[in-house]
């Protein structure tokens, strides 16, 4: 980025948590940085990443320049609070909520840099074994300023995001959490509620799944998400999700009330169809959650 | 099927309503039957289907052996009530609900045959211009017996389904509507409610869609469905959909109550994830709604 003292090819990266997101980041960056070390709770994941050449060795963040936290949101907060960091290091995360995490970043020692991060990409199936080097390509990568975000940290974070072929998008932490409650967390909650209901119906009539097709698949696909990620997502953004769930119920009630009112349906539905098609035209359609 | 007097290659088919379903059926069968005629409200659709070679000519059901009704459910009911049919003809439909339609079939004159049909396949975008000859391939095709279903009509309906490379599945009309309320109609309703809420949020903050990815896409994709199809689907199955919506609210309430309770989430979520993954293993994953 033309900043003295910072070239991505000289960066030593340490990734803590080699799941889908951390693992894909390692695979995307291993040829673009000086070294990648990693830690994961599962020794088999470290072995696999070493065998893949996605990381150079297992190792602590001790002598890394940039530390990436790739765990579920609630674990990121815990980790920040106990992380042994040095002046000059930059800490970033990949968590799905930003307020609680950025507050933890705010409390890091002076002269340690920190930037909150949330790449807007993923797959329904998590874990290192699903990691792919192209996961971030073309995705928006939210960046959130913290008390510990220096101008240099901003540039480093942006350079890292660009090296992933992603698009940096700086957003206030509070706004991020309100908006992703809409675009991600509430959809997760609804997918789970719908799948939970399907389990009840399947108990009553096991043939129900034979009558399912792509519509059901798409409306429940997020219920394949690992529970740890959900615990972090739901637990660190519960208030925003609840505020939206209240508003969703109003729309659900309103639509339910007109199910058999053709005139009302013909008034209410077309603007929604139009908005969804416009969204698809503007932002593309990603076939898998 | 070894039945005297019935060979698919000698069948004259008439399709009324050349949308996604009727159009795909024409494209799949035009080389397997003697002749396909069709009617559609839109003259441009007939022209396109003639140009594609999907149909042989525009024409009435008058001298057809099998008549396929490919409109939205509520239009199918209206059409059956005014259809000019003759003894020996078989009428089938492709509508997304079955009780109301099969009741209309029950009222057809004696010696006219009728079988209710609902292929479990589709695309998020409707209309003839999205029709593809492979749409039905591998899909279950629900068949419902009516008062007018003779043993020969059963065989003809099954032969037609097999010619589409689909899998016949005979189910009671009432059970069909209860189960598809779960697998299709309620998912549609939820997708619409969620997209409707997103429109509110987008009014408040237009950047919301920049924070959307595959999760949002999948949870709202059914909101691209044409309103006419929804009017038929919702209007002819409102009671079943409402019964399920009540039950869904209970699960939504229960999950919402534990959003920030890690122990409860770790108890409640894994069986849902497990059920969804098992479903995926058992039935495959269809990437587009």
CSV table of N, CA, C and O in Angstrom, one decimal, chain B residues 64 85-90 109-113:
chain,number,residue,atom,x,y,z
B,64,UNK,N,-58.0,-34.1,-28.1
B,64,UNK,CA,-56.9,-34.6,-27.4
B,64,UNK,C,-57.3,-35.9,-26.6
B,64,UNK,O,-58.4,-36.0,-26.2
B,85,UNK,N,-65.2,-31.4,-22.1
B,85,UNK,CA,-64.5,-32.7,-22.2
B,85,UNK,C,-65.5,-33.8,-22.7
B,85,UNK,O,-66.7,-33.7,-22.6
B,86,UNK,N,-64.8,-34.8,-23.3
B,86,UNK,CA,-65.6,-35.9,-23.8
B,86,UNK,C,-65.3,-37.2,-23.1
B,86,UNK,O,-64.2,-37.4,-22.6
B,87,UNK,N,-66.2,-38.2,-23.2
B,87,UNK,CA,-65.9,-39.5,-22.7
B,87,UNK,C,-64.6,-40.1,-23.3
B,87,UNK,O,-64.3,-39.8,-24.5
B,88,UNK,N,-63.8,-40.7,-22.4
B,88,UNK,CA,-62.5,-41.3,-22.9
B,88,UNK,C,-61.3,-40.4,-22.7
B,88,UNK,O,-60.2,-40.8,-22.8
B,89,UNK,N,-61.6,-39.1,-22.5
B,89,UNK,CA,-60.4,-38.2,-22.3
B,89,UNK,C,-59.9,-38.3,-20.9
B,89,UNK,O,-60.7,-38.5,-20.0
B,90,UNK,N,-58.6,-38.1,-20.7
B,90,UNK,CA,-58.1,-38.0,-19.4
B,90,UNK,C,-57.6,-36.6,-19.1
B,90,UNK,O,-56.9,-36.0,-19.9
B,109,UNK,N,-68.1,-35.1,-15.7
B,109,UNK,CA,-69.0,-36.2,-16.1
B,109,UNK,C,-68.4,-37.6,-16.0
B,109,UNK,O,-67.2,-37.8,-16.2
B,110,UNK,N,-69.3,-38.5,-15.8
B,110,UNK,CA,-68.9,-39.9,-15.8
B,110,UNK,C,-68.3,-40.2,-17.2
B,110,UNK,O,-68.6,-39.6,-18.2
B,111,UNK,N,-67.3,-41.2,-17.1
B,111,UNK,CA,-66.6,-41.6,-18.3
B,111,UNK,C,-65.6,-40.7,-18.8
B,111,UNK,O,-64.8,-40.9,-19.8
B,112,UNK,N,-65.5,-39.5,-18.2
B,112,UNK,CA,-64.2,-38.7,-18.3
B,112,UNK,C,-63.3,-39.0,-17.2
B,112,UNK,O,-63.8,-39.2,-16.1
B,113,UNK,N,-62.0,-39.2,-17.5
B,113,UNK,CA,-61.1,-39.6,-16.4
B,113,UNK,C,-60.3,-38.4,-15.9
B,113,UNK,O,-60.1,-37.4,-16.7
